[in-house]
mmCIF file of C-alpha atoms and ligand atoms in Angstrom:
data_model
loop_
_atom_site.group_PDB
_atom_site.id
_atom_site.type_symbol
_atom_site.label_atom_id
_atom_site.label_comp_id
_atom_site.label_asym_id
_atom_site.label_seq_id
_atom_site.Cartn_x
_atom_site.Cartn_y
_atom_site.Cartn_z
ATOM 1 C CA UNK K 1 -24.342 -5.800 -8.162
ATOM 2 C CA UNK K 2 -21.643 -7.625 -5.727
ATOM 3 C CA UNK K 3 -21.846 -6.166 -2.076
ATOM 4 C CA UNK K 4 -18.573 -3.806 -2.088
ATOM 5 C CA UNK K 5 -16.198 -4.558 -0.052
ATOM 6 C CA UNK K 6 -13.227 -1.786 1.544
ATOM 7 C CA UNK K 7 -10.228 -2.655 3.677
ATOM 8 C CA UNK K 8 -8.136 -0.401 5.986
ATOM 9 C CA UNK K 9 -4.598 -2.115 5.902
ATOM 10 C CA UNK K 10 -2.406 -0.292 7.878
ATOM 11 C CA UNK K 11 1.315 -1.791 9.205
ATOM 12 C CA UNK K 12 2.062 -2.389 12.252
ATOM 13 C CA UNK K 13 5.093 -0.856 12.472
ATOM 14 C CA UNK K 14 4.395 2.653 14.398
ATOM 15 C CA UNK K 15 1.648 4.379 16.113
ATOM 16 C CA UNK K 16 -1.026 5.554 13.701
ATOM 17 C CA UNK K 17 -0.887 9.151 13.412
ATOM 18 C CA UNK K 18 -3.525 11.819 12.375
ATOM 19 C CA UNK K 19 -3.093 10.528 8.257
ATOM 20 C CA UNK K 20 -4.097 6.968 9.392
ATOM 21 C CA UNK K 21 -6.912 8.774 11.487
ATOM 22 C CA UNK K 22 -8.177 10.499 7.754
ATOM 23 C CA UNK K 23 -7.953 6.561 5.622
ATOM 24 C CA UNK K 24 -9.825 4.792 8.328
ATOM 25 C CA UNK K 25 -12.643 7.140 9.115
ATOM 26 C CA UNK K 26 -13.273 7.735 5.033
ATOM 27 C CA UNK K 27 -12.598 4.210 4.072
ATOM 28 C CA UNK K 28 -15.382 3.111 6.782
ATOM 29 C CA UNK K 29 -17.708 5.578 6.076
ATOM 30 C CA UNK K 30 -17.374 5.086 1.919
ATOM 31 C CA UNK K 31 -18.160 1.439 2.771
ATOM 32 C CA UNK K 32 -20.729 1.929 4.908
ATOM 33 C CA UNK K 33 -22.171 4.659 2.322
ATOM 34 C CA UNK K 34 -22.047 1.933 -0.062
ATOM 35 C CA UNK K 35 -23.459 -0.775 1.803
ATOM 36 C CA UNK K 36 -19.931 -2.406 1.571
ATOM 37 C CA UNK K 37 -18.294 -4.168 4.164
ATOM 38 C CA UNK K 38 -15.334 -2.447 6.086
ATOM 39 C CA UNK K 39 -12.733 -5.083 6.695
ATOM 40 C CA UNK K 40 -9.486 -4.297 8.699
ATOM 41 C CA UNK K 41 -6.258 -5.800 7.600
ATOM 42 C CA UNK K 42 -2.249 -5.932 9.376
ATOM 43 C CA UNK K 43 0.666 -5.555 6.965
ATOM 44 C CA UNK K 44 2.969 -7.095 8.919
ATOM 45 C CA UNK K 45 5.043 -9.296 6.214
ATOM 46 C CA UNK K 46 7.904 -7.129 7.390
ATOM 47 C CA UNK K 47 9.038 -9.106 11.058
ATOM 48 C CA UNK K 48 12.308 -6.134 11.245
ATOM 49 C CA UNK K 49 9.664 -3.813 11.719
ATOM 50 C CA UNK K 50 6.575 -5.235 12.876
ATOM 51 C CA UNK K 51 5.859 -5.220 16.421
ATOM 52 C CA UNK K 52 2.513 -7.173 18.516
ATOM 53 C CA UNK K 53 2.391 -3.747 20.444
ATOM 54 C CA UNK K 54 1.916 -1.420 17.642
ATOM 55 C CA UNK K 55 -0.798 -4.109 16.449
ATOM 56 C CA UNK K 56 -2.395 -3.990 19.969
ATOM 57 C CA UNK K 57 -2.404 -0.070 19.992
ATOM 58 C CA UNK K 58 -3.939 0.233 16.335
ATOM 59 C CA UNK K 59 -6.819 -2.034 17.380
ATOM 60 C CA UNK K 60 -7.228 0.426 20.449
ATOM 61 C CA UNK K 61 -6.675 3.679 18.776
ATOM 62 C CA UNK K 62 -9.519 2.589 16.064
ATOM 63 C CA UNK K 63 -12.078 1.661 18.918
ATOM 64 C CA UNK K 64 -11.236 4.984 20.403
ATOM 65 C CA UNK K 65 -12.363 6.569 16.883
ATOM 66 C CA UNK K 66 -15.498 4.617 17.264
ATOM 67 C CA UNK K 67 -14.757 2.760 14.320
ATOM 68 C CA UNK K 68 -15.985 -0.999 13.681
ATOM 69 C CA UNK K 69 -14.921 -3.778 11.450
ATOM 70 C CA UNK K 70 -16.669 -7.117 9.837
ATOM 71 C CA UNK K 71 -15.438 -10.407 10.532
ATOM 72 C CA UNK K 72 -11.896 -11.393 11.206
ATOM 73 C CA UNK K 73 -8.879 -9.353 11.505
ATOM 74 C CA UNK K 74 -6.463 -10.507 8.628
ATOM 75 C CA UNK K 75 -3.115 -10.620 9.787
ATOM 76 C CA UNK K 76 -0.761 -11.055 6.134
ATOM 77 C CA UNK K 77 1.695 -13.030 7.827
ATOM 78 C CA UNK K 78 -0.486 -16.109 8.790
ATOM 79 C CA UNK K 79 -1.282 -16.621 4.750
ATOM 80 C CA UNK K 80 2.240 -16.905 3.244
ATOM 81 C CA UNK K 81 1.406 -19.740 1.529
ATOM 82 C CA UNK K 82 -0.563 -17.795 -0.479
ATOM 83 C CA UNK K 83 2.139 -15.318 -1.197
ATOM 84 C CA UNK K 84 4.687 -18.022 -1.530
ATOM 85 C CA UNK K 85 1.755 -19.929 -4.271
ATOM 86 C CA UNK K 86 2.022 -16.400 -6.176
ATOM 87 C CA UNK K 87 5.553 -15.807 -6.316
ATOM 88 C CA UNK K 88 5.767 -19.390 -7.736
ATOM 89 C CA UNK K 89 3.243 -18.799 -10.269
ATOM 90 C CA UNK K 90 5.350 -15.359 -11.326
ATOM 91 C CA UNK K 91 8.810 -17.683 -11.623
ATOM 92 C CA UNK K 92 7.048 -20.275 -13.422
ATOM 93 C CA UNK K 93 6.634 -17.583 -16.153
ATOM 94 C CA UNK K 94 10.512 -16.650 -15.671
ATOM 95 C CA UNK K 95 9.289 -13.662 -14.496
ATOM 96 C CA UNK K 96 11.226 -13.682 -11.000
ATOM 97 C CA UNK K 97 14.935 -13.044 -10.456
ATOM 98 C CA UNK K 98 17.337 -13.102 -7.689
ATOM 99 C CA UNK K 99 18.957 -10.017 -6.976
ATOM 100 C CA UNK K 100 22.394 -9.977 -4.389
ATOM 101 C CA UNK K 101 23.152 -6.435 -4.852
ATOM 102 C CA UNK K 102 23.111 -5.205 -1.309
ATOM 103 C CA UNK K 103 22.197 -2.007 -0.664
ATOM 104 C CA UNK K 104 25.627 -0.555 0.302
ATOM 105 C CA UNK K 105 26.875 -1.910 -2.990
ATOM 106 C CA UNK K 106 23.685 -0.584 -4.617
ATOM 107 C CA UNK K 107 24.483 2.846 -3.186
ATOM 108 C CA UNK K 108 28.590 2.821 -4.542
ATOM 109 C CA UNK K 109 26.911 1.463 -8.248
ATOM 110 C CA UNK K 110 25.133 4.615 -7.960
ATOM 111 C CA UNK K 111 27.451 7.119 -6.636
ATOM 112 C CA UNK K 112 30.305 5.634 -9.461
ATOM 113 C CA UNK K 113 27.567 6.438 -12.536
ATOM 114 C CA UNK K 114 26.972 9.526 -11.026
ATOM 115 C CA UNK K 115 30.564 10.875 -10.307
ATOM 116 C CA UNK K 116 31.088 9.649 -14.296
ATOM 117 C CA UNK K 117 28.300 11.610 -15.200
ATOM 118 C CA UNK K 118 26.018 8.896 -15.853
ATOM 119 C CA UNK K 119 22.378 9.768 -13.962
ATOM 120 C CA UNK K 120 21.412 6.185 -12.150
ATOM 121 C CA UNK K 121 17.361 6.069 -12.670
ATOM 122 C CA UNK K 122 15.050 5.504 -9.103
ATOM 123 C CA UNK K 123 11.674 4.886 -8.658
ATOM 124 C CA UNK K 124 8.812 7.115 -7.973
ATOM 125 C CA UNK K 125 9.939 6.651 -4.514
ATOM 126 C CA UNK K 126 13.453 7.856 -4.821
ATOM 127 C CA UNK K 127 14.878 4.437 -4.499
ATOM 128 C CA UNK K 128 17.659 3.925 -6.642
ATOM 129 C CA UNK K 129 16.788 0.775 -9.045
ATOM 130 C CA UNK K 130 18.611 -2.516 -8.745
ATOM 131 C CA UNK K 131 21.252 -3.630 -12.144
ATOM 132 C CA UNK K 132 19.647 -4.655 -14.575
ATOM 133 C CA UNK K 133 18.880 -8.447 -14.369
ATOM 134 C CA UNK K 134 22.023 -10.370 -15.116
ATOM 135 C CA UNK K 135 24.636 -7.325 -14.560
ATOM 136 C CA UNK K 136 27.983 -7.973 -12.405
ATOM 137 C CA UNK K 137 28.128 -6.286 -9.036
ATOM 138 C CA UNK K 138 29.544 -7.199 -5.783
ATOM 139 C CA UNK K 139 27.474 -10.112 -3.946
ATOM 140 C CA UNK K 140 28.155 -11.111 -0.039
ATOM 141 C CA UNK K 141 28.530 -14.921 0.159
ATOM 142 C CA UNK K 142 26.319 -17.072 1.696
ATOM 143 C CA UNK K 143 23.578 -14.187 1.763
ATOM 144 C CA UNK K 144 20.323 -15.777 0.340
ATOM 145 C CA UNK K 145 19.179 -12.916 -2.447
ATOM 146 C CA UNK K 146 16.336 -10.524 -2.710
ATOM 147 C CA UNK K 147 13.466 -12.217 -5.430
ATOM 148 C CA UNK K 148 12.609 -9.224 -7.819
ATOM 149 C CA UNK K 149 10.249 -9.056 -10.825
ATOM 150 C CA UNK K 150 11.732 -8.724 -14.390
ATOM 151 C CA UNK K 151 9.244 -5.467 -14.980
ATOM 152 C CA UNK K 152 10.499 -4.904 -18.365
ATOM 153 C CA UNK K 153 9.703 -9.277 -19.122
ATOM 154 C CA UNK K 154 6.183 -9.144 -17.544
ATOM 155 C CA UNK K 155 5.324 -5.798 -19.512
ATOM 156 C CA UNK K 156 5.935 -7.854 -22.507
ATOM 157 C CA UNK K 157 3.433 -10.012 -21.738
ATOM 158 C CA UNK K 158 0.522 -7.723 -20.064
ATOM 159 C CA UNK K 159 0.829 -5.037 -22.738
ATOM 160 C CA UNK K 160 -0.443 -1.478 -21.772
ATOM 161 C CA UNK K 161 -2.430 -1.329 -18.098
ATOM 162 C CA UNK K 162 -4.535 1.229 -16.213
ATOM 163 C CA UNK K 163 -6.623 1.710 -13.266
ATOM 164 C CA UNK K 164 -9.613 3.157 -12.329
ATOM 165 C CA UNK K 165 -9.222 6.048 -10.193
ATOM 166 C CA UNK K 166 -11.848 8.030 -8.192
ATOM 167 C CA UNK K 167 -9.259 10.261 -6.038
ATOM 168 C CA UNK K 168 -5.632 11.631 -6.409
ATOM 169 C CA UNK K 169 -5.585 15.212 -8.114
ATOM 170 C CA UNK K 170 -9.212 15.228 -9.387
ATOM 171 C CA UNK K 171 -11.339 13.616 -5.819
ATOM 172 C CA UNK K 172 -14.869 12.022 -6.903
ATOM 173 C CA UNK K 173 -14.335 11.696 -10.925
ATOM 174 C CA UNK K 174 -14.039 8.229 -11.634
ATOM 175 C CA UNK K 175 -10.988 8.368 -14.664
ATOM 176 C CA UNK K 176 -8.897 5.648 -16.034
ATOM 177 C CA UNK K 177 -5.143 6.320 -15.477
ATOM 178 C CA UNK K 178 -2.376 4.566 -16.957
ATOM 179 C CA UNK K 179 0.011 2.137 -15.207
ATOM 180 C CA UNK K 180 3.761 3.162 -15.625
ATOM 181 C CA UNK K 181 5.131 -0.235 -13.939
ATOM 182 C CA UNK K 182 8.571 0.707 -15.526
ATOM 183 C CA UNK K 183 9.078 3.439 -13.533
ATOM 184 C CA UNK K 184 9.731 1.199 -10.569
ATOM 185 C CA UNK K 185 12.768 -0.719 -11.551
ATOM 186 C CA UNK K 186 12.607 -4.155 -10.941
ATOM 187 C CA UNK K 187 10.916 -4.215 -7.554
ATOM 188 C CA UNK K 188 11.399 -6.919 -4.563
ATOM 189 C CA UNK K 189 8.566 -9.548 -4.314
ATOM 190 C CA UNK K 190 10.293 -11.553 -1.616
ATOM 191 C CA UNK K 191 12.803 -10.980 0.930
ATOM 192 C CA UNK K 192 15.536 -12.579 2.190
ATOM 193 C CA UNK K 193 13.507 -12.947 5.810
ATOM 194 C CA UNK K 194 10.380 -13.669 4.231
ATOM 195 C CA UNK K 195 9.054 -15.218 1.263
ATOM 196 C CA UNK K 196 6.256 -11.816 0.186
ATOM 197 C CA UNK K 197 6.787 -8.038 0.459
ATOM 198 C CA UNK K 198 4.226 -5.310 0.562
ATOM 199 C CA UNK K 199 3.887 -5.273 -3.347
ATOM 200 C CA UNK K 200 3.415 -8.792 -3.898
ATOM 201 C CA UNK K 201 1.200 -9.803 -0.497
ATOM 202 C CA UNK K 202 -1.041 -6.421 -0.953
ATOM 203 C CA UNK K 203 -2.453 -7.801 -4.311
ATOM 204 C CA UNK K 204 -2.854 -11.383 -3.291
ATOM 205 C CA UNK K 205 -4.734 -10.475 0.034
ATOM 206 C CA UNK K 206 -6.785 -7.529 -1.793
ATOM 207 C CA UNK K 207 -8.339 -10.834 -4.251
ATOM 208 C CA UNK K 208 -8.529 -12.918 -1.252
ATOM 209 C CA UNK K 209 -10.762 -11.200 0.856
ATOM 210 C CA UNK K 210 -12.855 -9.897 -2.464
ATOM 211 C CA UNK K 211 -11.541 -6.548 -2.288
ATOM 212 C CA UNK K 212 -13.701 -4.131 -4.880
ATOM 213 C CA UNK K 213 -12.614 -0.472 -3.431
ATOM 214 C CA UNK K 214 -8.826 0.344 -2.687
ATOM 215 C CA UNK K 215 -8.949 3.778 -0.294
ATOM 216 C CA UNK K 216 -5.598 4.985 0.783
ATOM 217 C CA UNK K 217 -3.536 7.702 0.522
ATOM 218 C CA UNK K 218 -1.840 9.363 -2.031
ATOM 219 C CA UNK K 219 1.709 7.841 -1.100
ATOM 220 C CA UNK K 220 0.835 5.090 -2.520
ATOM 221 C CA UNK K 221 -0.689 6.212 -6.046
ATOM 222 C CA UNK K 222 2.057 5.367 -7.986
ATOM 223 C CA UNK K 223 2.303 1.994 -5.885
ATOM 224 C CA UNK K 224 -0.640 1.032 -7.914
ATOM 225 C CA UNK K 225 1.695 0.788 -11.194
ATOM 226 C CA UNK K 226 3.318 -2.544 -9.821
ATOM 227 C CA UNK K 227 0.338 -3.389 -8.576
ATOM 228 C CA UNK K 228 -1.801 -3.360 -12.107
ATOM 229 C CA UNK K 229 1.270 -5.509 -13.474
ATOM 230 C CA UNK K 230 0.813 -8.089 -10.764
ATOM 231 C CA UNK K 231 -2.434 -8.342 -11.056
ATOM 232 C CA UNK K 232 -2.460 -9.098 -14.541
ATOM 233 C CA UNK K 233 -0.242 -11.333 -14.923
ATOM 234 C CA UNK K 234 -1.533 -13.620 -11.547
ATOM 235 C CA UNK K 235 -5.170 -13.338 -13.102
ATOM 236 C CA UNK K 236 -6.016 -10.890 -10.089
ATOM 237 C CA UNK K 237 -9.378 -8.633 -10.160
ATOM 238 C CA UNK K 238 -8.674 -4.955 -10.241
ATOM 239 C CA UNK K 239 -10.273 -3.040 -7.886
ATOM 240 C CA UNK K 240 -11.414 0.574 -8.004
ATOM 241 C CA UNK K 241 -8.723 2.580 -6.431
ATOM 242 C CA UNK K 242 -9.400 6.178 -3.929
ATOM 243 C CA UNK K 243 -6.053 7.639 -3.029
ATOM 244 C CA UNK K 244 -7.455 10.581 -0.702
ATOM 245 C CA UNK K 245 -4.502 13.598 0.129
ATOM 246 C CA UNK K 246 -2.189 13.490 2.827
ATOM 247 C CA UNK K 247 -2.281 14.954 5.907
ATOM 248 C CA UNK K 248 0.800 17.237 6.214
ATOM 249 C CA UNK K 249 2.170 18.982 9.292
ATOM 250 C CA UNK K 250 3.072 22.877 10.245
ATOM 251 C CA UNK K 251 5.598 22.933 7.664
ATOM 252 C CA UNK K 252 4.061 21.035 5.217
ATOM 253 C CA UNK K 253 5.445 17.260 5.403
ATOM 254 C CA UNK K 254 4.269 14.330 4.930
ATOM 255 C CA UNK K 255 3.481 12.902 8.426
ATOM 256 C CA UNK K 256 5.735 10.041 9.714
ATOM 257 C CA UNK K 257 5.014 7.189 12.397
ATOM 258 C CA UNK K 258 8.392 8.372 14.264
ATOM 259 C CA UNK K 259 7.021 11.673 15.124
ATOM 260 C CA UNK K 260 5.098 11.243 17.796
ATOM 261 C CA UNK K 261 3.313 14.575 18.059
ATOM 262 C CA UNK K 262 0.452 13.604 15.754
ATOM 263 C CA UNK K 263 0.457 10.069 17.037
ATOM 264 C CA UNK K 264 -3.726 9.430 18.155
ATOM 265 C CA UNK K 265 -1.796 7.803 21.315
ATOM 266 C CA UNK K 266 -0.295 10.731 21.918
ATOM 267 C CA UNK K 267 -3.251 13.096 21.283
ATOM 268 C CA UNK K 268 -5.378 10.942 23.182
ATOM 269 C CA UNK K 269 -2.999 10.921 26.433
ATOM 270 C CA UNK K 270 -3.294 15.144 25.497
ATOM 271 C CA UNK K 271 -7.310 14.893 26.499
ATOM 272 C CA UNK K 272 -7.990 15.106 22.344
ATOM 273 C CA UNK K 273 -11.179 13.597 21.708
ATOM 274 C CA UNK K 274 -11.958 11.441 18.972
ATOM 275 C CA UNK K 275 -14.267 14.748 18.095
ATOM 276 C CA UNK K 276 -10.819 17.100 18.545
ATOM 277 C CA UNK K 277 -9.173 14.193 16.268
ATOM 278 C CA UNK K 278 -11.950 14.471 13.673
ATOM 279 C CA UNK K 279 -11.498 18.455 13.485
ATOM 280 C CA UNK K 280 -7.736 18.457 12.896
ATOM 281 C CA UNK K 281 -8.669 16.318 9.930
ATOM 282 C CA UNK K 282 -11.073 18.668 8.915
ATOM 283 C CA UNK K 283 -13.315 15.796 9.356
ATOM 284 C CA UNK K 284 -17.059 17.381 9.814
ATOM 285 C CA UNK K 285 -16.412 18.914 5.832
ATOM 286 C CA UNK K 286 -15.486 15.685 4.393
ATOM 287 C CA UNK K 287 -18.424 14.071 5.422
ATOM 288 C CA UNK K 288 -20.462 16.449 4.219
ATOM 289 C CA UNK K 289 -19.459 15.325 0.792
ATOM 290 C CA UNK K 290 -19.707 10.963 1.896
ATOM 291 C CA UNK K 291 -22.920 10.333 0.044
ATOM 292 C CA UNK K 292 -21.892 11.890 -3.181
ATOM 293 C CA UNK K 293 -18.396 10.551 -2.914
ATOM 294 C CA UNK K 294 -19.818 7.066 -2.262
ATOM 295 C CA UNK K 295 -21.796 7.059 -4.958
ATOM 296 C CA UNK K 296 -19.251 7.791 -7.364
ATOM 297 C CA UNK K 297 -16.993 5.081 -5.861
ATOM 298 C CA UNK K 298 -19.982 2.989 -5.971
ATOM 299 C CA UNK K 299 -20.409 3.356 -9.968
ATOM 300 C CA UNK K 300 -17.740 3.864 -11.413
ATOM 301 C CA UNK K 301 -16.467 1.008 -13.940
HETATM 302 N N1 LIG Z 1 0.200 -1.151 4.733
HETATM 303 C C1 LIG Z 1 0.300 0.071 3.986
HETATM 304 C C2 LIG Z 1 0.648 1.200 4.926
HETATM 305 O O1 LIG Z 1 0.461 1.093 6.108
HETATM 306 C C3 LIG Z 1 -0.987 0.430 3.284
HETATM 307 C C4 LIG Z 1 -1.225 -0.476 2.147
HETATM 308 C C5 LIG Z 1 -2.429 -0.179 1.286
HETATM 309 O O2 LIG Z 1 -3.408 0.416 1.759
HETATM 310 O O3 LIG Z 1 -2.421 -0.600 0.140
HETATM 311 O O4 LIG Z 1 1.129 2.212 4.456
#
């Protein structure tokens, strides 16, 4: 059997806060339970929100955990060629469109059909979808357009698709669960600043570095609809996928990188330990249950 390999891919875009603290330490320790290798990677495809210091501080804040990583750092923006090769090979197949809606004129589309009665559909996300591909809407001149994927045209062609899953509502059963790619609208592959997005440069760099096991949280389950489709129809490996539960706060949300209370920086200037980090996260319990979680990560197929 292949030596698994596990990523941590966090974005540069905030501090990481105590949820960050719960992917890296279980993502590490699954690969090093498997014998895997742990490789970190920066999501920073996004240059309106990406910032060198938040890079510099994530790099700090996982030392502090005690956390190590194999080989290079991948940073996604140095391999847009490689994004830019895939989105070619998706337009080749007709599969790419571009989209000028903007999202003010998105957001009167919307509030029109709804004041008519007429409920708009959004993704699992809450984003409202774009037109359909080829509708009339209001365009700004001169504005180069937004690529998106033609969901319901490469459906057609992948037929039904599922993924593996050894986390979300049922942690350490391996299951197969069915991609719902329609659910997302046609999403954005490409940007008018840059020429990949999250969707379409997470898949690409996943098969580039040999990614086998996807752990991350459960915000992003239903992420890995768009990502199935993509990988199918770019001839992309699947991996295995772990979405592990969010951390939430006092009154029971989702933790965001703008609230700085549960940033690590922010502990850490406190006096938190990483040991006080590890027990907020309830950390000592969970890896109690490493080696059998590993294993089934480790076999499931
Ligand atoms: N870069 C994403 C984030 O910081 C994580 C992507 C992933 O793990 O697939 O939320």
């Amino acid at each position: 059997m292949p030596q698994p390999v596990f990523r941590f891919a966090p974005s540069p875009n905030g501090a990481l806060h105590l949820g960050h603290a719960l992917s890296a330490l279980l993502d590490h320790a699954l690969a090093r339970a498997c014998g895997g290798r742990f490789l970190l990677r920066l999501e920073d495809v996004d240059p309106t929100r990406c910032r060198p210091e938040f890079e510099r501080a994530i790099l700090d804040d996982l030392a502090w955990l005690g956390l190590d990583w194999d080989g290079e750092v991948r940073r996604q923006s140095e391999h847009l060629a490689e994004h830019r090769a895939a989105l070619a090979r998706l337009e080749a197949e007709g599969l790419v469109y571009p989209s000028r809606v903007t999202r003010g004129a998105l957001k009167a589309l919307v509030a029109a059909a709804e004041a008519a009665g007429t409920p708009w559909p959004h993704d699992p996300d809450g984003a409202p979808w774009p037109p359909p591909r080829g509708a009339p809407f209001a365009t700004v001149d001169g504005e180069p357009p937004a690529l998106r994927l033609d969901t319901a045209a490469a459906l057609a062609r992948s037929g039904p698709l599922d993924w593996i899953e050894t986390g979300g509502e049922t942690p350490g059963v391996a299951r197969r669960v069915t991609a719902d790619p329609a659910a997302w609208g046609d999403p954005i592959l490409a940007r008018k600043e840059m020429p990949s997005s999250y969707h379409l440069a997470v898949v690409v760099d996943d098969a580039a570095q040999g990614v086998t096991h996807v752990v991350r949280g459960a915000d992003l389950y239903r992420a890995t609809d768009v990502h199935r489709l993509l990988q199918d129809r770019l001839g992309l490996p699947a991996p295995i996928y772990h979405h592990h539960e969010l951390i939430r706060d006092g009154q029971g949300r989702k933790l965001s990188k703008s609230a700085s209370d549960t940033a690590l920086a922010a502990l850490r200037a406190d006096g938190a330990t990483p040991d006080d980090v590890r027990a907020l996260i309830d950390w000592p319990a969970r890896e109690a249950d490493i080696p059998r979680l590993s294993r089934v990560l480790r076999d499931a197929r």
